[in-house]
Coordinates of C-alpha atoms in Angstrom, one line a residue:
Chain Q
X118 CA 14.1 28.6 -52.2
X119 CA 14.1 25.4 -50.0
X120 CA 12.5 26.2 -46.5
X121 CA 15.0 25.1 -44.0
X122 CA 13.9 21.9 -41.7
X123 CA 14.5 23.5 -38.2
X124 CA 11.0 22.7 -36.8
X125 CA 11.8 19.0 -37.8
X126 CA 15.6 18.6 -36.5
X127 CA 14.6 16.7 -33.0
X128 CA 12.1 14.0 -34.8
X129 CA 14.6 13.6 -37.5
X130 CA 17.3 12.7 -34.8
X131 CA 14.7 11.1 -32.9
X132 CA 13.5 8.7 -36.3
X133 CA 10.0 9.6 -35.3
X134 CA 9.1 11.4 -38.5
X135 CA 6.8 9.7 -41.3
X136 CA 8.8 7.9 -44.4
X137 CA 8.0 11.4 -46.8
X138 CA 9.0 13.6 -44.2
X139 CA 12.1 11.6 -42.8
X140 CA 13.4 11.5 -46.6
X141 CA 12.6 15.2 -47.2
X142 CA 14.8 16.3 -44.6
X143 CA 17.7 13.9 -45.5
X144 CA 17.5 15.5 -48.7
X145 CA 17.7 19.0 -47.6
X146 CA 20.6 18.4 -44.9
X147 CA 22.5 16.7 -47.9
X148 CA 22.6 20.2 -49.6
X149 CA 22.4 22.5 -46.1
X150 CA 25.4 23.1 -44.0
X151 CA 23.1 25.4 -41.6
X152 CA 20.8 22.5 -40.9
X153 CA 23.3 19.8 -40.5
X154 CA 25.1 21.7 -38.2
X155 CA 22.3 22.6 -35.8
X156 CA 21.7 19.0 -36.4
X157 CA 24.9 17.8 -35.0
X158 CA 24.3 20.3 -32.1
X159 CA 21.0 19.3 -31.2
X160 CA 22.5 15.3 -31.4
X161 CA 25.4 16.4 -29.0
X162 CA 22.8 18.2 -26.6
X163 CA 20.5 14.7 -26.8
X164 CA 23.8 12.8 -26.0
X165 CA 24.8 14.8 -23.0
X166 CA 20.9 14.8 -21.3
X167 CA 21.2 11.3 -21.7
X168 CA 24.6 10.9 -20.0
X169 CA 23.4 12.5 -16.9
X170 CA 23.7 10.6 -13.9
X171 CA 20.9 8.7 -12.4
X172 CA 20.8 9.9 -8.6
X173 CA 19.4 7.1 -6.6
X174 CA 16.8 7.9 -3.6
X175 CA 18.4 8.0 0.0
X176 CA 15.8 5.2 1.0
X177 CA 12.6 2.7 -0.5
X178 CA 10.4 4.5 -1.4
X179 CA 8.0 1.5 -3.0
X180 CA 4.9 0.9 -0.5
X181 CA 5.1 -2.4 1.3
X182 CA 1.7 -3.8 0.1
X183 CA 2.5 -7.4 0.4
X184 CA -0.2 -8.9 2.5
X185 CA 2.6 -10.6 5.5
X186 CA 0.0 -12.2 7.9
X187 CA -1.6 -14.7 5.1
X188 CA -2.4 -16.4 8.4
X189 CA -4.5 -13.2 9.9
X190 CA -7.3 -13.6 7.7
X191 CA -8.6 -17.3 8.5
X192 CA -7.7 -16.4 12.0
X193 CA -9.5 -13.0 11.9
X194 CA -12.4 -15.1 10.6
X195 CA -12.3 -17.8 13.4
X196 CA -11.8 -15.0 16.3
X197 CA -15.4 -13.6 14.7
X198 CA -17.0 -17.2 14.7
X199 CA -15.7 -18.1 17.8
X200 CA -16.8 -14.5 19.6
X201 CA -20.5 -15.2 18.2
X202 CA -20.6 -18.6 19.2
X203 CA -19.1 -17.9 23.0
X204 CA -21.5 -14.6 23.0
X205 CA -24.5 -17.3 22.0
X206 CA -23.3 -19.8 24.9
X207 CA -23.5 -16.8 27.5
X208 CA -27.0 -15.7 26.5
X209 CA -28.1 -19.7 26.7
X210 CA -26.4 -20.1 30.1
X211 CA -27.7 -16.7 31.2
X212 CA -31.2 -17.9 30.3
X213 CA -31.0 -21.1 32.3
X214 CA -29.6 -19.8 35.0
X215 CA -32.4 -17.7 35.5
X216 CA -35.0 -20.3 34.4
X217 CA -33.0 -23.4 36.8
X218 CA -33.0 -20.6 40.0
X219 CA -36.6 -20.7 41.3
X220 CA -36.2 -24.7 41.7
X221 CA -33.0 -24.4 43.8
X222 CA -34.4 -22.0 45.8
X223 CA -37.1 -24.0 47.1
X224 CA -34.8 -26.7 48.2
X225 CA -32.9 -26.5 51.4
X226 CA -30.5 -27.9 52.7
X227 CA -31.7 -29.0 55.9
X228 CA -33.7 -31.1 53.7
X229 CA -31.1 -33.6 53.8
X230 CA -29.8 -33.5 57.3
X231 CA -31.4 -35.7 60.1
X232 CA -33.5 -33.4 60.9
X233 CA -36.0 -35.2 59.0
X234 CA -39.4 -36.4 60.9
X235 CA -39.0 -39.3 62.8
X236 CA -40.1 -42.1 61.2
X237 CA -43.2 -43.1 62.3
X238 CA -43.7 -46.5 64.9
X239 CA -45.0 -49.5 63.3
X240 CA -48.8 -49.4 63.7
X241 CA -50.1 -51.9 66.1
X242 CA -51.5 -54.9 64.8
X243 CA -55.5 -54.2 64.6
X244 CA -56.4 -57.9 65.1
X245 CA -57.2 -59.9 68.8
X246 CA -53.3 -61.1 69.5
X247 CA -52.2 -63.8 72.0
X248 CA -49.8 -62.9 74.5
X249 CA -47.2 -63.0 72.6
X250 CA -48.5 -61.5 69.6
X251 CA -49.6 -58.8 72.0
X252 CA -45.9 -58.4 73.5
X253 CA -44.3 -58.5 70.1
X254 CA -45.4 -55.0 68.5
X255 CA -44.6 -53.4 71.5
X256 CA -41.3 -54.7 72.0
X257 CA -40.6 -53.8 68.3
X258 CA -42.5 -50.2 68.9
X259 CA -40.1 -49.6 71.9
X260 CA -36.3 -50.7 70.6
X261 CA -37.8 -48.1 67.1
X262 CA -38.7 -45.5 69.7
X263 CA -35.1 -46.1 71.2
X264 CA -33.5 -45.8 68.1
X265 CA -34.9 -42.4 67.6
X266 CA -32.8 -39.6 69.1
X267 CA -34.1 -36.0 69.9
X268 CA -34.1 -33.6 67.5
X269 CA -31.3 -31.7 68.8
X270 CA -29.6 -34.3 69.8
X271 CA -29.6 -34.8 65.5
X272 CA -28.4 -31.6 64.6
X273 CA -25.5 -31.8 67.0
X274 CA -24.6 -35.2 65.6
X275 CA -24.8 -34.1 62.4
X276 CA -22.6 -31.4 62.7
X277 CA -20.2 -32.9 63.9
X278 CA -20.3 -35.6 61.0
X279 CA -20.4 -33.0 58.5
X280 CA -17.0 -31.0 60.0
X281 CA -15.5 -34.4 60.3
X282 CA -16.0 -35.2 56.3
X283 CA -15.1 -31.5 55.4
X284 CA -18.0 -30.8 54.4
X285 CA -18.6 -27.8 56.8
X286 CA -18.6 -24.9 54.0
X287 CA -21.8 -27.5 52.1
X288 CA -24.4 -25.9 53.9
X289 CA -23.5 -22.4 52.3
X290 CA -23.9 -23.8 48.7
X291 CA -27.0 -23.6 46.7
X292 CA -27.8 -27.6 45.7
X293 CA -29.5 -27.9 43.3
X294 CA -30.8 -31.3 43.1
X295 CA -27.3 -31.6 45.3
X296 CA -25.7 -31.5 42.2
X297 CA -22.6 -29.4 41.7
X298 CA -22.8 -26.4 39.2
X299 CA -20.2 -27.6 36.1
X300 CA -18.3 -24.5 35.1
X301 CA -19.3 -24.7 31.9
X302 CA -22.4 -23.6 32.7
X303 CA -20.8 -20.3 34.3
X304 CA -22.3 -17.1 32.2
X305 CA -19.5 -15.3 32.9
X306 CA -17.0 -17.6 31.3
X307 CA -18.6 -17.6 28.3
X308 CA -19.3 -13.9 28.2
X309 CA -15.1 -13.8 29.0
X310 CA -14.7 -16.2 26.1
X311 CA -16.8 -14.1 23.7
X312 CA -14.9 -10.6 24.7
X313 CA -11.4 -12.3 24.3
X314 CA -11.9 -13.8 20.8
X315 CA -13.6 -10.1 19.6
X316 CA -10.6 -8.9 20.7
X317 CA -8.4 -11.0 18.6
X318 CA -10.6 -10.9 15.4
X319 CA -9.8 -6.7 16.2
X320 CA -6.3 -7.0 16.7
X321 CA -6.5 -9.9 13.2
X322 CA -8.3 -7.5 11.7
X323 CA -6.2 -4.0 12.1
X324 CA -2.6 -5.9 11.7
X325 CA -4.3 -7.0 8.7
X326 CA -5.0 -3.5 7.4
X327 CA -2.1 -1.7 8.5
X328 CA -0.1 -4.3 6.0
X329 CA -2.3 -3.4 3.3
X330 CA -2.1 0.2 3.7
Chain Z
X39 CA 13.9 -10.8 -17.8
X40 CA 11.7 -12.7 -20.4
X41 CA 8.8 -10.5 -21.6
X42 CA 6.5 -13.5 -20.5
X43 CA 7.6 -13.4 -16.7
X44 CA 6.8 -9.5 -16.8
X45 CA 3.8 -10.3 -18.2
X46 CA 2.8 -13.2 -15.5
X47 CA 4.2 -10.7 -12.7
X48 CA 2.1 -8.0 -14.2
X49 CA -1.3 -10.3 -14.4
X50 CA -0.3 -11.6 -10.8
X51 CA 0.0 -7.5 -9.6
X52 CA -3.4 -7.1 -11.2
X53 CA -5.0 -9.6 -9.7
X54 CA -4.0 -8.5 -6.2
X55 CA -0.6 -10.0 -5.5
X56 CA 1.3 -7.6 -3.5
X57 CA 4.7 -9.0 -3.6
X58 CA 4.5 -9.0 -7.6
X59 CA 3.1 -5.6 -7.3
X60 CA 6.4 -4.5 -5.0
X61 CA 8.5 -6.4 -7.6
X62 CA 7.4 -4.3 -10.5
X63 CA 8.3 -0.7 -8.3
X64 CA 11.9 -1.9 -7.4
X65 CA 12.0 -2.4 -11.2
X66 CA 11.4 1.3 -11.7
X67 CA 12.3 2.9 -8.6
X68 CA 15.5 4.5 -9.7
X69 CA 14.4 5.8 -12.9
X70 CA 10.9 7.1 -11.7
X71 CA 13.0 8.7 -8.5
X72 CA 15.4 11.1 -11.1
X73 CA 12.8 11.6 -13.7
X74 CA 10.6 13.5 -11.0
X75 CA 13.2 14.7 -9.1
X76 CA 14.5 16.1 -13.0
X77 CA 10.9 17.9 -12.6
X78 CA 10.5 19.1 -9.3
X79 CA 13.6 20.2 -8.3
X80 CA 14.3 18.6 -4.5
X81 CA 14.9 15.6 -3.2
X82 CA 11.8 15.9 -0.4
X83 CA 9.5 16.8 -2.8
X84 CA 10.9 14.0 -5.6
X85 CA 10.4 11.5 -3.1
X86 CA 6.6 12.2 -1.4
X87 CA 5.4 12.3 -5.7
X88 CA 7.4 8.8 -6.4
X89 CA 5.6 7.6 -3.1
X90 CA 2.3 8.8 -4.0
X91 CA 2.4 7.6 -7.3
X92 CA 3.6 4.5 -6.6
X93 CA 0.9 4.0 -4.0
X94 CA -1.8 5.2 -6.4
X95 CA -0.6 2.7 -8.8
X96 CA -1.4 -0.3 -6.5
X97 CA -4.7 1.2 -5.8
X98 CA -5.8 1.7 -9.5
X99 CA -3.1 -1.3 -11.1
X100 CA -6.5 -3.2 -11.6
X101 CA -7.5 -1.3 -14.1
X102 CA -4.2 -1.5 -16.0
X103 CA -5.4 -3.1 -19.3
X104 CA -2.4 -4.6 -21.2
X105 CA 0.4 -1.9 -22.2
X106 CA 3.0 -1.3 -20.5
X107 CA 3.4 -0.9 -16.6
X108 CA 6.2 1.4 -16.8
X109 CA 4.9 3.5 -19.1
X110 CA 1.5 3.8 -17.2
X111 CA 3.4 4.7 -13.8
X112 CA 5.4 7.0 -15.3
X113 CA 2.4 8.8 -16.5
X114 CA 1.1 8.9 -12.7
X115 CA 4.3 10.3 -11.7
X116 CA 4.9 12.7 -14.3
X117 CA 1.4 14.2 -14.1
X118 CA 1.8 14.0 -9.8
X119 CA 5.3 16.1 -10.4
X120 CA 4.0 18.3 -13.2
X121 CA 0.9 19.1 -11.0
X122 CA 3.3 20.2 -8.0
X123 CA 5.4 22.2 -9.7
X124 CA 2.3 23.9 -11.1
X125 CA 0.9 24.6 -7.0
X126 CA 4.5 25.7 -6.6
X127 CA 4.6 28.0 -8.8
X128 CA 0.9 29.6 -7.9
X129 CA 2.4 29.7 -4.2
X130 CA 5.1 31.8 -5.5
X131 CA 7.7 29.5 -4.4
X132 CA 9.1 29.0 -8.1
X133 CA 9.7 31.7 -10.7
X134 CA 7.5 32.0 -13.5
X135 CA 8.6 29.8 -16.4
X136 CA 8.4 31.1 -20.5
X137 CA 5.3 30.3 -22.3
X138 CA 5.3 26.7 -23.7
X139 CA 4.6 28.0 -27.3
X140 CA 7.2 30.8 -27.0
X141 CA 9.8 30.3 -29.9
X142 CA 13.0 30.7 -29.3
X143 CA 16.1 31.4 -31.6
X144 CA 19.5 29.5 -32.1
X145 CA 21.8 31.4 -29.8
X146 CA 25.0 31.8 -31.7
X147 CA 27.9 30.7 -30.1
X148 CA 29.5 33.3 -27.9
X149 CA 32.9 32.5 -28.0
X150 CA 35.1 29.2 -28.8
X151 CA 34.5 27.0 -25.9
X152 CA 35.3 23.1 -25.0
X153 CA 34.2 20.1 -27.5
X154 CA 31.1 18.9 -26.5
X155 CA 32.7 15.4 -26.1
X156 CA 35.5 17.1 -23.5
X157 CA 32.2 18.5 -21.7
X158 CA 30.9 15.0 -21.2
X159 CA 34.0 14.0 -19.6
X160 CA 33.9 16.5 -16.9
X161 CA 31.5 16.9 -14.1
X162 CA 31.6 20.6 -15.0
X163 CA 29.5 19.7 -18.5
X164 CA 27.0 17.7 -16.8
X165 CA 26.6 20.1 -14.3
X166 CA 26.2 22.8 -16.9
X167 CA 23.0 20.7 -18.4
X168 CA 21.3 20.5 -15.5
X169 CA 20.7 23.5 -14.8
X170 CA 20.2 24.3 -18.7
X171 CA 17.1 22.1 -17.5
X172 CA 16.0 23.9 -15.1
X173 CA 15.0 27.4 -17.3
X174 CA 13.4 24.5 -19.7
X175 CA 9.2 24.7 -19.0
X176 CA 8.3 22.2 -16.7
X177 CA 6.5 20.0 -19.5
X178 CA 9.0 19.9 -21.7
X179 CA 11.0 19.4 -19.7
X180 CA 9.2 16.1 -18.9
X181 CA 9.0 15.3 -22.1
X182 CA 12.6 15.7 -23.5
X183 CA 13.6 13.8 -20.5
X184 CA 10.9 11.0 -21.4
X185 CA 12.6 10.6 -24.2
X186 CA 16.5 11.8 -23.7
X187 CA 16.9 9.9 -20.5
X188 CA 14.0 7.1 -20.6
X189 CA 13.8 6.2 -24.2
X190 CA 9.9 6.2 -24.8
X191 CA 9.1 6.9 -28.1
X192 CA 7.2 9.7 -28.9
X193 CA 3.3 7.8 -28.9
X194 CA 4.4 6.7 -25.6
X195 CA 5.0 9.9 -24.8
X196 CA 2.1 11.2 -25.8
X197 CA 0.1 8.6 -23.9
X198 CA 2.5 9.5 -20.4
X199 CA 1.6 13.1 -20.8
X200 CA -1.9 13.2 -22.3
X201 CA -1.3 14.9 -25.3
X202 CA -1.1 14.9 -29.1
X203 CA 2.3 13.0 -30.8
X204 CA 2.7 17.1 -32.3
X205 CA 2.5 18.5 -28.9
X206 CA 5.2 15.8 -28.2
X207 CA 7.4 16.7 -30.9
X208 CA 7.0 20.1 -30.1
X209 CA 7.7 19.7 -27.1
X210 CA 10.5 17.9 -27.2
X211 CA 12.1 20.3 -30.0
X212 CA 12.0 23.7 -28.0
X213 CA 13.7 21.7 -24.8
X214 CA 16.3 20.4 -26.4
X215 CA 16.9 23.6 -28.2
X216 CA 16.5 25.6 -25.2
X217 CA 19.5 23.5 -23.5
X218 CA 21.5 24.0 -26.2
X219 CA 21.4 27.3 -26.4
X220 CA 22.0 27.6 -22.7
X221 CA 25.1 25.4 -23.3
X222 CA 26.2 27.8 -26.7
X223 CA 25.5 30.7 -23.7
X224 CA 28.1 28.9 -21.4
X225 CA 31.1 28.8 -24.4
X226 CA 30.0 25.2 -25.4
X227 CA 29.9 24.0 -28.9
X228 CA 29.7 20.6 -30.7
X229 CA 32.1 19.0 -32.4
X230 CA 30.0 19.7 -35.7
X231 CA 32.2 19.4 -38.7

């Protein structure tokens, strides 16, 4: 008696069994009404799975990993450059200011008012001098002498030249050779620049991974 | 689309290219969305394992070697769905299911009910199928719907699922029978004859 082909029904209908096997069965549903009927069932069931409907999701649900900001990573890159190269310019303008401060210090500014000594009287000549050899140093001696003002007398005078040139609030400034400071040679500035690009290089760098993510 | 531009998006999603990677999802959104939510049931639960899987394709897609991507994201998915229905069931919030090598009879029909091919017409019919699903094992059911709904062949299916092309057929044999004899159950019958 010919053993019924149940067990192989689905991969029959599905054409997934081997050549012997696939003709086996066609041979045996040729001659089986049994078979070919649970057949035709199990070809309707296959048929209705497959019209089911396809219920779509209520939103995307694919992951946005599409790297956006191309631009974030040469700019992520520059901001870390940049922060290292500012943070280097701090330490060098750190250093100098440290090393350029004991120079500056020594200088004052009342080194360069008229406070300064007198200058000295032309020396008499050494040598004998007629009369009016004689008469000549001392007339220059005297008019030099003239010229001279008091001390005091200085200081007012140059007081009152420096408040008419503006130049009043001078006095308060370290000069250093009188030379104003440049501010690029600020530590702070550079220490500012350093912390802002580190900060943008973060902010590159996070935007950057919250895309990827 | 040409099998060669799936295969240039594919090599450019390999090699990193998120927008070709996001290209290749939307192409299988819709199917991967019902075959899981086929599997686990809700539509919460459908979507987190499609998300997940999805996202733990673009972290591994670089070691995709050749074959096809929607057959290797479908095997993330399936095994992500399978594996929560499994924790569902531990946690008691789904009922037992029969043993996967249980055999089961032909029902015999019941009573003379609608042609199959009236069923198909109705929303009653199709209704009636899904939840003959649902008393299916969860990997069979997988599987029948692998091949019912998504067309994979059965090697593919046995690569999706992990298992031998006998387990497949197997499978696939006791779902589809078990639906049927859910439908016979219900007053269905085919138009045999």
């Amino acid at each position: 008696m010919e053993m019924h082909v149940d067990n192989d029904l689905s991969a029959y209908l599905d054409e997934e069994l081997a050549p012997t096997d696939r003709a086996r069965v066609a041979g045996h549903l040729a001659t089986c009404e049994r078979c070919a009927a649970r057949l035709a069932d199990l070809r309707a069931t296959s048929s209705l799975i497959a019209s089911l409907p396809g219920p779509r999701p209520a939103r995307s649900l694919v992951p946005s990993v599409a790297t956006r900001w191309t631009w974030l990573r040469p700019a992520r890159s520059l901001s870390a450059v940049a922060s290292a190269a500012f943070l280097f310019m701090f330490l060098l303008t750190a250093a100098g200011s440290s090393g350029l401060g004991a120079p500056a210090s020594q200088l004052s500014p009342t080194s360069f008012s008229n406070n300064a000594p007198a200058a000295a009287p032309a020396p008499a000549p050494s040598g004998p001098a007629g009369p009016l050899g004689a008469a000549a140093p001392a007339a220059t001696a005297a008019p030099t002498a003239a010229a001279q003002p008091p001390p005091a007398e200085a200081q007012k005078d140059a007081a009152a030249s420096r408040a008419s040139t503006g130049l009043g609030d001078a006095r308060d400034r370290p000069l250093a050779y009188g030379i104003e400071p440049s501010p690029l040679s600020q530590p702070p500035l550079w220490l500012g620049l350093a912390i802002v690009a580190a900060i943008g290089a973060l902010i590159a760098h996070v935007r950057l991974r919250e895309s990827q993510a | 689309m040409p099998d060669t531009d799936g295969v240039a998006i594919l090599d450019r999603a390999r090699s990193g290219d998120g927008r070709a990677f996001e290209d290749l999802a939307r192409a299988v959104e819709a199917a991967l969305y019902r075959h899981v939510l086929r599997i686990v049931g809700t539509t919460a639960e459908a979507e987190d394992v499609v998300q997940d899987a999805l996202v733990s394709a673009w972290r591994s897609i670089g070691s995709l070697q050749g074959g096809s991507f929607r057959a290797w994201v479908f095997r993330i998915a399936t095994n992500r769905a399978i594996d929560s229905v499994r924790a569902r069931r531990r946690r008691g919030e789904l009922p037992l299911e029969p043993a996967e090598d249980e055999e089961a009879g032909w029902a015999e029909p019941v009573a003379p009910g609608p042609d199959h091919a009236e069923l198909a017409s109705r929303s009653e019919a199709l209704a009636l199928v899904e939840e003959a699903l649902k008393t299916v094992p969860a990997e069979q059911r997988a599987a029948l719907l692998l091949r019912d709904v998504e067309g994979f062949d059965y090697a593919e299916i046995a690569r999706i699922t992990a298992v031998e092309v006998g387990t497949v057929k197997s499978r696939i044999h006791r779902a589809r029978l078990a639906v049927r004899n859910e439908l016979v159950l219900k007053g269905w019958r085919s138009s045999a004859g």
